[in-house]
Short mmCIF file of C-alpha atoms in Angstrom, two decimals:
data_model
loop_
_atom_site.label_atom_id
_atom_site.label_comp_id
_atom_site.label_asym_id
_atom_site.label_seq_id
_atom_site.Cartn_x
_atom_site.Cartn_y
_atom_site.Cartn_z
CA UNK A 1 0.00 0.00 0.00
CA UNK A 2 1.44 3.25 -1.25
CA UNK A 3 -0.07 6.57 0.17
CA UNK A 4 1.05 10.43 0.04
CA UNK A 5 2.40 11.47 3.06
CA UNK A 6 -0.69 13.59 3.80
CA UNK A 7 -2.84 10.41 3.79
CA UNK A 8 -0.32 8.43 5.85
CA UNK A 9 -0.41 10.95 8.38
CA UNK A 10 -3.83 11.69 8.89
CA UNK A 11 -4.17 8.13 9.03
CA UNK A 12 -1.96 7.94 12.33
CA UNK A 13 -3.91 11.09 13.59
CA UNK A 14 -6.76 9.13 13.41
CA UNK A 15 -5.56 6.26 15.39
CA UNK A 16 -4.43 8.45 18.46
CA UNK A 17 -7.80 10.43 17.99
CA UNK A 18 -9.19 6.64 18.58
CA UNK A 19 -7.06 5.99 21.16
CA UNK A 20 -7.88 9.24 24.01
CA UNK A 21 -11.63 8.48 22.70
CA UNK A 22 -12.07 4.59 23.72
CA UNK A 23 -9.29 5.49 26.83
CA UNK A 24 -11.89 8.14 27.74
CA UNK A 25 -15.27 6.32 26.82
CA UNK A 26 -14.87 3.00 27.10
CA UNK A 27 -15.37 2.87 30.56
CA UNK A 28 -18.42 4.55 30.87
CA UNK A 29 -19.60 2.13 28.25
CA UNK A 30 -18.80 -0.95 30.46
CA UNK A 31 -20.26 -0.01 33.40
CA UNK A 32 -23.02 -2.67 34.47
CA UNK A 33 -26.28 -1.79 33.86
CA UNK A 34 -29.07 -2.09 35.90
CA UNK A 35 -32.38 -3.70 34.47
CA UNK A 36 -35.34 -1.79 34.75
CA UNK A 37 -37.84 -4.09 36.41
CA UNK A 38 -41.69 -3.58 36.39
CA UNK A 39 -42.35 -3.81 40.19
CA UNK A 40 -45.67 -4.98 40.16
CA UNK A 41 -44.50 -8.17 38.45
CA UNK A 42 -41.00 -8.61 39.86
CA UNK A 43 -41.34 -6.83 43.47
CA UNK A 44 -38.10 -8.05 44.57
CA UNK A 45 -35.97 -8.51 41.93
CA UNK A 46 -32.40 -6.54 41.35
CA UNK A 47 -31.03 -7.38 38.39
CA UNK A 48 -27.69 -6.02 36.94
CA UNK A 49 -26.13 -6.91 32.86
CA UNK A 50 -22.38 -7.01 33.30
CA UNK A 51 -20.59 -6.57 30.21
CA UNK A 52 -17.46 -8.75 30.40
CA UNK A 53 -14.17 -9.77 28.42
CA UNK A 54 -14.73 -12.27 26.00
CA UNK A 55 -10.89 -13.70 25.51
CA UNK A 56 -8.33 -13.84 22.91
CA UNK A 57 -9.83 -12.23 19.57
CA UNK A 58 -8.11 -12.58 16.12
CA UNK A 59 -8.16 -9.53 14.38
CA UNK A 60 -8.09 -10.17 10.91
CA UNK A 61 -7.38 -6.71 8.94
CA UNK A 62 -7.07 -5.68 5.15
CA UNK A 63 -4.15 -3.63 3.21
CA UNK A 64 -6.15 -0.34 2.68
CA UNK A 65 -5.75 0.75 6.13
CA UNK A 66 -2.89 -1.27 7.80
CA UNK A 67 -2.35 1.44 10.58
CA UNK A 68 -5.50 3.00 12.05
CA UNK A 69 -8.08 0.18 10.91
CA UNK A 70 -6.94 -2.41 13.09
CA UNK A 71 -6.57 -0.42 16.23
CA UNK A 72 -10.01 1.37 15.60
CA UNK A 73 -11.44 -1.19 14.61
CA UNK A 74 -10.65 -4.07 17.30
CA UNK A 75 -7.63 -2.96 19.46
CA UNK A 76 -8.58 -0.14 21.20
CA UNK A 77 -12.02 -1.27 22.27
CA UNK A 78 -11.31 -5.16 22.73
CA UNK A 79 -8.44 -4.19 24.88
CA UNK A 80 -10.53 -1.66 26.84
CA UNK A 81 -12.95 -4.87 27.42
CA UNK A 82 -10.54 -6.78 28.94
CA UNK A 83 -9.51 -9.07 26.09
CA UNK A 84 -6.11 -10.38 24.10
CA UNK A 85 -5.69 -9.80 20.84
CA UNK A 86 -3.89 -11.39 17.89
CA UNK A 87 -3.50 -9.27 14.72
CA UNK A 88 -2.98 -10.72 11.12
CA UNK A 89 -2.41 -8.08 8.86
CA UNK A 90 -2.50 -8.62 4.96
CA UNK A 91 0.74 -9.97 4.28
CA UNK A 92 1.04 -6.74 1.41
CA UNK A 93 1.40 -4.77 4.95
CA UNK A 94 3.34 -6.73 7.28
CA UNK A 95 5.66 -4.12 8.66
CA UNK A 96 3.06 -1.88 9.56
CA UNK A 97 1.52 -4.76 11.76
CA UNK A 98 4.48 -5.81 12.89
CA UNK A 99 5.28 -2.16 14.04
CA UNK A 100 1.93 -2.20 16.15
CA UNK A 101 2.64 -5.13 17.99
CA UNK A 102 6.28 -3.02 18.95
CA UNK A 103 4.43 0.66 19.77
CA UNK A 104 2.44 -1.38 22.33
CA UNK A 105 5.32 -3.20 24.08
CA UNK A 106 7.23 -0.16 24.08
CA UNK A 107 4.29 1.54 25.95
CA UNK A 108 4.08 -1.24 28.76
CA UNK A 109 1.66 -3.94 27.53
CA UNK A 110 2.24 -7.28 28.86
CA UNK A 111 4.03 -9.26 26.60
CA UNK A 112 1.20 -11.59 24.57
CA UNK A 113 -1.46 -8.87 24.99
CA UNK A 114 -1.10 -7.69 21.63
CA UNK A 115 0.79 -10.07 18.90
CA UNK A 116 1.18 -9.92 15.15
CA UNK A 117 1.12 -12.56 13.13
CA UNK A 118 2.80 -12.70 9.93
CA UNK A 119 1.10 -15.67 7.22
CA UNK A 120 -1.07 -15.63 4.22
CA UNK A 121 -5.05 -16.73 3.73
CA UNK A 122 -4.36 -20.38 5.28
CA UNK A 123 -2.82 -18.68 8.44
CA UNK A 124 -6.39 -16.60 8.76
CA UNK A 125 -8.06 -19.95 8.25
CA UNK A 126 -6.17 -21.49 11.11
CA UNK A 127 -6.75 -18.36 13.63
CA UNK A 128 -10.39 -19.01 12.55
CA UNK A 129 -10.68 -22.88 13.07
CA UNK A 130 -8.50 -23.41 15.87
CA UNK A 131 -9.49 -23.78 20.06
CA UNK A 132 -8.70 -21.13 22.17
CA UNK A 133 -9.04 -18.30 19.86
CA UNK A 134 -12.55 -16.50 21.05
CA UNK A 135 -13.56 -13.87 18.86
CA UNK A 136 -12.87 -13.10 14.92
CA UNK A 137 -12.71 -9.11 13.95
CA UNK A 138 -12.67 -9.18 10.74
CA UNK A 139 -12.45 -6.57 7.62
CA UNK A 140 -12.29 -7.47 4.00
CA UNK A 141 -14.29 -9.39 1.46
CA UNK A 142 -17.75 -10.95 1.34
CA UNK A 143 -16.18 -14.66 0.30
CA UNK A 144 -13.75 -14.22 3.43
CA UNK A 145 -16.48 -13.06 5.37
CA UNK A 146 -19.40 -15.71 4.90
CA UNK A 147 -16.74 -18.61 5.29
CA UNK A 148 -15.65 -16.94 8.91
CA UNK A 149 -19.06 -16.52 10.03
CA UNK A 150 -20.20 -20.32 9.08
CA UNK A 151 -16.95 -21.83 10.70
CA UNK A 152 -17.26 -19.52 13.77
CA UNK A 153 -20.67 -20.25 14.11
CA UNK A 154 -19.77 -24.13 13.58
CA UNK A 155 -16.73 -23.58 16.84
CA UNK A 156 -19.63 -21.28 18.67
CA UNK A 157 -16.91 -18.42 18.61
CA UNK A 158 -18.16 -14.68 18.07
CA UNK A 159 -17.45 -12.73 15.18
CA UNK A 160 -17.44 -9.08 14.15
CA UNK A 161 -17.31 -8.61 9.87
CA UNK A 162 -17.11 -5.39 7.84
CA UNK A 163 -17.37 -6.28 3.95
CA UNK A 164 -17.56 -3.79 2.12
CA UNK A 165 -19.74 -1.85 -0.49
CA UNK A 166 -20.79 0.19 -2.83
CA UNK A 167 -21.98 3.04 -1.31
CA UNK A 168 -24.58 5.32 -3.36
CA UNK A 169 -24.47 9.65 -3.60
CA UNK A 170 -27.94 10.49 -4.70
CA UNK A 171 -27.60 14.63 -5.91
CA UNK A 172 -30.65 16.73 -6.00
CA UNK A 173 -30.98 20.12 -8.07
CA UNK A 174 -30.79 21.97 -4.80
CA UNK A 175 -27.19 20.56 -3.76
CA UNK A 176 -24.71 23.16 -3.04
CA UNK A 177 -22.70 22.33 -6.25
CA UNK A 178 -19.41 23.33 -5.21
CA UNK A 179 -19.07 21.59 -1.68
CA UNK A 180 -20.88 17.87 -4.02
CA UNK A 181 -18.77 18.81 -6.12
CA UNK A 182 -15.87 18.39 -4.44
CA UNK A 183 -17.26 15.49 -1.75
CA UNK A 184 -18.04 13.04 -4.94
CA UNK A 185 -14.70 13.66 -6.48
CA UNK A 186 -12.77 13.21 -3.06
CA UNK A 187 -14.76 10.27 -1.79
CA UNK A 188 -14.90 9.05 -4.99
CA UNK A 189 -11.55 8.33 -6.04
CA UNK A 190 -9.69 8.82 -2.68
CA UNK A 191 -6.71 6.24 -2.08
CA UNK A 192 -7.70 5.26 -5.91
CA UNK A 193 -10.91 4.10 -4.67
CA UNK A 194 -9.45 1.65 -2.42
CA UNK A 195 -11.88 2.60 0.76
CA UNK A 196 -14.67 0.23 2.03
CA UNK A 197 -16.82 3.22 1.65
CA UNK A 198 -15.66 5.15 -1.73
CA UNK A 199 -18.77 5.95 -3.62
CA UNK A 200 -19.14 3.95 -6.54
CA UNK A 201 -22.60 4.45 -7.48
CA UNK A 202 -23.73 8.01 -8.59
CA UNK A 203 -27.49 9.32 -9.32
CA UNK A 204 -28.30 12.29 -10.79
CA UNK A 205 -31.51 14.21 -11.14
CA UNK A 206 -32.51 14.76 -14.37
CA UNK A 207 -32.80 18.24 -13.57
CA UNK A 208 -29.47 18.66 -13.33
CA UNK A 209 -27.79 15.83 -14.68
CA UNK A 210 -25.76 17.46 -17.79
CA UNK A 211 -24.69 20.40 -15.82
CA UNK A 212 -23.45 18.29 -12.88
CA UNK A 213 -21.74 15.67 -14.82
CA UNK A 214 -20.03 18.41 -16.99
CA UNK A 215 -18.69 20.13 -14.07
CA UNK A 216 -17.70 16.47 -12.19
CA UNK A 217 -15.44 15.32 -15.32
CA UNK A 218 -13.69 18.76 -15.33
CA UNK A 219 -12.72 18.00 -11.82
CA UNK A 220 -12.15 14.81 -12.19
CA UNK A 221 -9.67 15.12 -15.13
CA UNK A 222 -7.57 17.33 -12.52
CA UNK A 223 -6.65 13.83 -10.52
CA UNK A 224 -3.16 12.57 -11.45
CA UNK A 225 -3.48 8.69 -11.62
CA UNK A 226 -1.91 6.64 -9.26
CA UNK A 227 -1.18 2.38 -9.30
CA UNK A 228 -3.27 0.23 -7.64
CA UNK A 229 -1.55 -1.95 -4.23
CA UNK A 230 -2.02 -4.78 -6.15
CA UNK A 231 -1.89 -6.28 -9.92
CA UNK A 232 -4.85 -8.52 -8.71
CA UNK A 233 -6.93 -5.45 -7.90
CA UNK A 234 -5.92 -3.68 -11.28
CA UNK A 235 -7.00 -6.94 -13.28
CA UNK A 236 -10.17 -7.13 -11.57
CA UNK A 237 -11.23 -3.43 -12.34
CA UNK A 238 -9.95 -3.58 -15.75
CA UNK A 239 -11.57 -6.91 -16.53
CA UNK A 240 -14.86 -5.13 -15.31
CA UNK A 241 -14.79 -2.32 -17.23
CA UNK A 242 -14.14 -3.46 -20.14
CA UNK A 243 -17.37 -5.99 -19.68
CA UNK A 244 -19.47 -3.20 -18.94
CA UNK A 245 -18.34 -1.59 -21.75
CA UNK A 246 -19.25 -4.74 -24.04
CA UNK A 247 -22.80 -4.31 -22.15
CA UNK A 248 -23.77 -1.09 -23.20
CA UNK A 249 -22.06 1.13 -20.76
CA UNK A 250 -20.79 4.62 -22.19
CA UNK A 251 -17.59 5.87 -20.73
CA UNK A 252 -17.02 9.40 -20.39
CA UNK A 253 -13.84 9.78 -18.86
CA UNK A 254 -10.83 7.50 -18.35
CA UNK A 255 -11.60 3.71 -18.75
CA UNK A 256 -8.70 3.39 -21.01
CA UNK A 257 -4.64 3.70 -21.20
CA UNK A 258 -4.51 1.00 -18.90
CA UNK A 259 -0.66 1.25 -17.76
CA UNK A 260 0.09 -2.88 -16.81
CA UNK A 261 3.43 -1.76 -15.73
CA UNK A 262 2.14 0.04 -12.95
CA UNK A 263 -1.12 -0.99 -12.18
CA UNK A 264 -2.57 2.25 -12.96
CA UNK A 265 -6.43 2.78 -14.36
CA UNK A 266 -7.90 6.35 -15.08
CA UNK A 267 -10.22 7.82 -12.75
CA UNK A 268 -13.06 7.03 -14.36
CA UNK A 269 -17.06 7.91 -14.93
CA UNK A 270 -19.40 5.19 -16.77
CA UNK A 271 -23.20 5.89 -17.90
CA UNK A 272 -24.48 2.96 -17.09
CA UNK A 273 -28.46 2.54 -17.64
CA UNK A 274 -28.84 -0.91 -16.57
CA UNK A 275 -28.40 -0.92 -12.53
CA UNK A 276 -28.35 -4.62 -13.00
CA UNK A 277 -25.19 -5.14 -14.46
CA UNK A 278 -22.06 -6.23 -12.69
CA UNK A 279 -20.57 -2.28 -12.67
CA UNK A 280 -23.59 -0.98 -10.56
CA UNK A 281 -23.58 -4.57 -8.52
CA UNK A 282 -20.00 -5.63 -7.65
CA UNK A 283 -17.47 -3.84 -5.55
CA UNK A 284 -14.90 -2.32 -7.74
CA UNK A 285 -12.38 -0.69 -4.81
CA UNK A 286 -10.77 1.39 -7.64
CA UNK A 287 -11.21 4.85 -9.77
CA UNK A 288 -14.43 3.94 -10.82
CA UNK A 289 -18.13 5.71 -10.87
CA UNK A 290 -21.51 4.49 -12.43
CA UNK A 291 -23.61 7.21 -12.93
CA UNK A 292 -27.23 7.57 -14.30
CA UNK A 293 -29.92 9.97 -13.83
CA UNK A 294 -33.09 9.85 -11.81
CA UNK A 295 -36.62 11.35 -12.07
CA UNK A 296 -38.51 10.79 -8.36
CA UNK A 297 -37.81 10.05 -5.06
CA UNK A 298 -39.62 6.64 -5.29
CA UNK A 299 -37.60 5.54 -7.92
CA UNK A 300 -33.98 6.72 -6.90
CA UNK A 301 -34.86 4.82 -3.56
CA UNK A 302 -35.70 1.90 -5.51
CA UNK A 303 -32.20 2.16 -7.51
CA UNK A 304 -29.73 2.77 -4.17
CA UNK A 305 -31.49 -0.30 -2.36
CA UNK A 306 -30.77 -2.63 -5.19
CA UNK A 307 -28.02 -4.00 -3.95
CA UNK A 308 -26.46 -6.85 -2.33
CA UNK A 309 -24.31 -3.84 0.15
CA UNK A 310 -25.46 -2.05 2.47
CA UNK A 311 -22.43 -0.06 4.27
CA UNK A 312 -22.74 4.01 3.28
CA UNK A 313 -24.96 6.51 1.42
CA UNK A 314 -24.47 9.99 0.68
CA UNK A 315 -27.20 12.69 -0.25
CA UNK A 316 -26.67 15.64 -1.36
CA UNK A 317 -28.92 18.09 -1.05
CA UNK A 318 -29.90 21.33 1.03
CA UNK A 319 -33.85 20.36 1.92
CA UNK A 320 -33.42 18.33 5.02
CA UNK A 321 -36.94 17.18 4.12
CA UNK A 322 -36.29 15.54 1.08
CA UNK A 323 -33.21 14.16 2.86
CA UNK A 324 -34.62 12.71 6.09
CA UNK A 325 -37.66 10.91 4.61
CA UNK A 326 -34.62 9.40 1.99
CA UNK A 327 -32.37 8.75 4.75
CA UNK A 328 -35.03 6.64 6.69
CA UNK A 329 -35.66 4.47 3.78
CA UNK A 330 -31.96 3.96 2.26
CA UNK A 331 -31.10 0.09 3.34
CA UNK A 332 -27.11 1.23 4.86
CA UNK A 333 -26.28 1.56 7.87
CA UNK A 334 -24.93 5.07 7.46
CA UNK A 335 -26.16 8.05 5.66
CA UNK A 336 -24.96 11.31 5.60
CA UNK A 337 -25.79 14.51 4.17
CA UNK A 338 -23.46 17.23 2.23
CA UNK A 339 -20.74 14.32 3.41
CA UNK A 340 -19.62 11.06 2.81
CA UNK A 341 -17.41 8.29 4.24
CA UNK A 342 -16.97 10.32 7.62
CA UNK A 343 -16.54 8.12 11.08
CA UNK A 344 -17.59 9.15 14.00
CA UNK A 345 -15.64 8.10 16.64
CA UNK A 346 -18.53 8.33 19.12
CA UNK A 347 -20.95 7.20 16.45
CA UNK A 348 -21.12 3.59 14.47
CA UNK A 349 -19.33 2.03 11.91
CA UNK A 350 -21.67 -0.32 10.72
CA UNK A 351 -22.98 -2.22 7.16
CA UNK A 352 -26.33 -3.86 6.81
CA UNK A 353 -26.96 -6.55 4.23
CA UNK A 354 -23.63 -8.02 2.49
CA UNK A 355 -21.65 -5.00 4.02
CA UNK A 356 -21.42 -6.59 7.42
CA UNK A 357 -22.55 -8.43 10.76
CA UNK A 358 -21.94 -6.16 13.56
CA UNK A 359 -20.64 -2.78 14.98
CA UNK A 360 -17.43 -0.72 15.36
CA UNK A 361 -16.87 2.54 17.04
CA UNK A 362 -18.77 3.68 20.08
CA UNK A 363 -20.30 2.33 22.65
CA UNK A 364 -21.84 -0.75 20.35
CA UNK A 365 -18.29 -0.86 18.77
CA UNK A 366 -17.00 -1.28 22.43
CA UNK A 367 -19.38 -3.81 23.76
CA UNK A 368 -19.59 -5.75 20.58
CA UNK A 369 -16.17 -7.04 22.23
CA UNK A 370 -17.78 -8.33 25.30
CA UNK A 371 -19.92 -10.98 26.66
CA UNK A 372 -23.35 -9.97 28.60
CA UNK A 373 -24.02 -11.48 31.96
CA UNK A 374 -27.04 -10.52 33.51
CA UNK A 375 -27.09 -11.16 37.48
CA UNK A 376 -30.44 -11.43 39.00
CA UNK A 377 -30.15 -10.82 43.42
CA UNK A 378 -33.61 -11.88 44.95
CA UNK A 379 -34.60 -9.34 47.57
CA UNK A 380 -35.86 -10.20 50.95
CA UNK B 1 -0.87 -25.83 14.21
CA UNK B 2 1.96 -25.41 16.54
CA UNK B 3 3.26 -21.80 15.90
CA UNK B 4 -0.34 -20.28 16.22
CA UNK B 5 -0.49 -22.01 19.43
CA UNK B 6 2.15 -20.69 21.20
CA UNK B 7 0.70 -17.37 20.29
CA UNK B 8 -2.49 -17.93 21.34
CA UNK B 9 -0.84 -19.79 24.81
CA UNK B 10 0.63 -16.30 25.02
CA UNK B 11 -2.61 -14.35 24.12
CA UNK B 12 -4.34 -16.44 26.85
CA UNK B 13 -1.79 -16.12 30.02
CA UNK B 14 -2.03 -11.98 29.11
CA UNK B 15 -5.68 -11.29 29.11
CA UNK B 16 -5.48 -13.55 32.41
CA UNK B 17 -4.07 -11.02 34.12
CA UNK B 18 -5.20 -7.75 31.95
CA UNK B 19 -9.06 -8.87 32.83
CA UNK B 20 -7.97 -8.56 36.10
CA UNK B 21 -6.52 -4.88 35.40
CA UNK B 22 -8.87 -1.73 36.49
CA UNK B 23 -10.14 0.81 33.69
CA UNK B 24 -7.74 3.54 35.22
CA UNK B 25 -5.13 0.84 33.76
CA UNK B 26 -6.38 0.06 30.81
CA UNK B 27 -6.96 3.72 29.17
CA UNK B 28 -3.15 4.59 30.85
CA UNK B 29 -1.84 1.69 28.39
CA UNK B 30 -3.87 3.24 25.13
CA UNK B 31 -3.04 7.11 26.30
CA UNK B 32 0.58 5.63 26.54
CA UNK B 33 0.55 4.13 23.45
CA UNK B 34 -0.77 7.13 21.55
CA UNK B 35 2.45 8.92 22.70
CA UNK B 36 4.80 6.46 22.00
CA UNK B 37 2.69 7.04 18.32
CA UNK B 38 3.60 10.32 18.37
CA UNK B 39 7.35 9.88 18.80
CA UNK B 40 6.99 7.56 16.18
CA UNK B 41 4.61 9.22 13.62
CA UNK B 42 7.30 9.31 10.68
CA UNK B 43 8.84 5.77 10.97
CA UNK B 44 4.99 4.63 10.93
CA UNK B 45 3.88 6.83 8.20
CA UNK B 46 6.96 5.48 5.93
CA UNK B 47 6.07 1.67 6.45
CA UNK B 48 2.63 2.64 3.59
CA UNK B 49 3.18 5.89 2.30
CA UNK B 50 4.82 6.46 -1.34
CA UNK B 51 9.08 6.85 -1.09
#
């Protein structure tokens, strides 16, 4: 994983934001909780839900975010819970994980309270099958993801999954042009699209669909290029454009001057009619954005829900009306407005559908790395 | 099997003891780590970021 120095270090910013917020939180979050009791059934009943440790979690964490992803994402809160854990980072980043196993010795964790693990897919398989590991955190791809959740649920271990997406921006005529402008083509192509929540789906209203788009490839053809982390991810995107190119899809920017010597694909815009086909359906996690227009709110609904991901959505548009009765019906399990792809630390992280089982971040991100035992005291 | 185990027999003794710890002690070890971050910012920075 290459990044500019600007995105490396607002990465690590991130992770000590993460830090002082679960150090400061988390124990507020793990406080028992007492049950509220109707008296005139349960007189003398006291009844507390402890939220304890759960044990050794594997924390099983992709390329795209080697630093700050694993510690947001599982270290910070598991360890604030009381637990172990054992990292396995992708093997494309195994100094960075390395290097987080050393920052936490060097600050005074016990040694075995935080371990990397250095191996490929079967070495994830064996963290997953094997006794004594608890708990699998895991972030990457649907395939990975449904085979962890059957074999945990086979070993009766817990597991937390983020998969990915294909997060929607749905622009209305109102928008403020400049600030969608400039969201789309950030959290569109940011870290060459490599981000669970990049947007990769784009509707338009018709209203202002020409204007819009004519502005967005101007801005877009201002992004220098850069290679993809892998030549598996470049082949994949390149292999899909070019189908949905031989399915009717009209390209009108990039989607060509594929460079094979450095993995590099043009940012690149696709009208794409047909929301069924594999450009509007599949995760690309590279430069890419299917756009078509829309005419009614009914029918753009119907056009973000159809699909198998449910992780982010984005509208864009200055009548918090039109946004908030959109927002309740979009099937993710974040939506923002004016913004996209923006955690909040004291918020959730979360996918619904195909983008994930579970929580990060917060106070459901914290307990989601405990077990709940409720205590019931008889009164006399 | 063997090499994961002797992480995991690691993993295990640890959180022994760290379930034990208080949540004074716990959010001292992740404020302590986010300095030892700091001092370390660059060197962490160049292990994914372009040379």
């Amino acid at each position: 994983m290459k990044k500019s120095i600007v995105e490396a270090l607002f990465d690590v910013e991130f992770t000590k934001g993460a830090l002082l917020f679960f150090a400061q939180n988390s124990p507020s979050y793990l406080q028992p909780e007492e049950v509220v009791h109707d008296k005139n059934i349960y007189p003398n009943k006291k009844t507390f839900l402890y939220f304890e440790p759960i044990g050794t979690i594997a924390a099983i964490k992709p390329w795209n975010f080697p630093f700050d992803l694993p510690i947001w994402s599982c270290i910070a809160p598991a360890l604030m819970a009381g637990n172990a854990v054992i990292l396995k980072p992708s093997p494309l980043t195994t100094k960075t994980g390395e290097l987080i196993e050393d920052i936490f010795l060097q600050a005074g964790a016990s040694e075995g309270l935080i371990q990397t693990i250095i191996g490929d897919d079967e070495v994830g398989k064996e963290l997953v099958q094997v006794e004594g590991i608890d708990m699998i955190s895991f972030t990457g791809s649907i395939k990975t993801g449904h085979s962890i959740a059957s074999e945990c649920a086979k070993m009766g271990k817990k597991y937390v999954l983020e998969m990915g997406g294909k997060d929607v921006a749905i622009v209305f005529p109102d928008c403020d042009i400049k600030t969608t402008l400039n969201g789309i083509t950030m959290h569109g192509f940011m870290n060459n699209g490599q981000v669970c929540t990049s947007i990769e789906r784009l509707l338009i209203h018709k209203n202002i669909y020409k204007e819009f788009l004519d502005k967005l490839i101007l801005k877009v053809k201002e992004i220098t290029p850069v290679p993809f982390a892998n030549k598996n991810q470049f082949l994949i995107v390149r292999k899909q454009l070019e189908e949905a190119v031989q399915t009717g899809c009209h390209i009108l920017i990039g989607g060509k001057n594929f460079d094979e010597d450095k993995n590099i694909i043009e940012p690149t815009i696709l009208e794409c009619i047909d929301t069924s086909l594999d450009i509007w359906q599949k995760e690309s996690f590279g430069p890419v954005l299917a756009v078509r227009s829309f005419e009614t709110v009914e029918q753009v609904i119907r056009l973000a829900n159809n699909s198998i991901y449910g992780l982010g959505a984005s509208v864009w548009t200055n009548n918090i009306d039109i946004f908030s009765s959109l927002a309740k019906k979009l099937e993710v399990g974040m939506v923002w407005q004016n913004e996209a792809n923006l955690p909040f630390l004291e918020g959730v992280w979360t996918g619904w559908k195909q983008s994930g089982f579970g929580v990060s971040l917060g106070k459901h991100g914290t307990r989601v790395y405990t077990k709940i035992k409720q205590i019931s005291e008889s009164i006399f | 099997m063997s090499d994961i185990n002797k992480f995991i027999e690691r993993a295990n003794k640890a959180q022994q003891l760290w379930k034990e710890t208080s949540s004074e002690q716990r959010s001292e070890l992740l404020e302590k780590v986010c300095e030892v971050i700091e001092d370390k910012k660059q060197e962490i920075a160049n292990t994914f970021m372009k040379k």
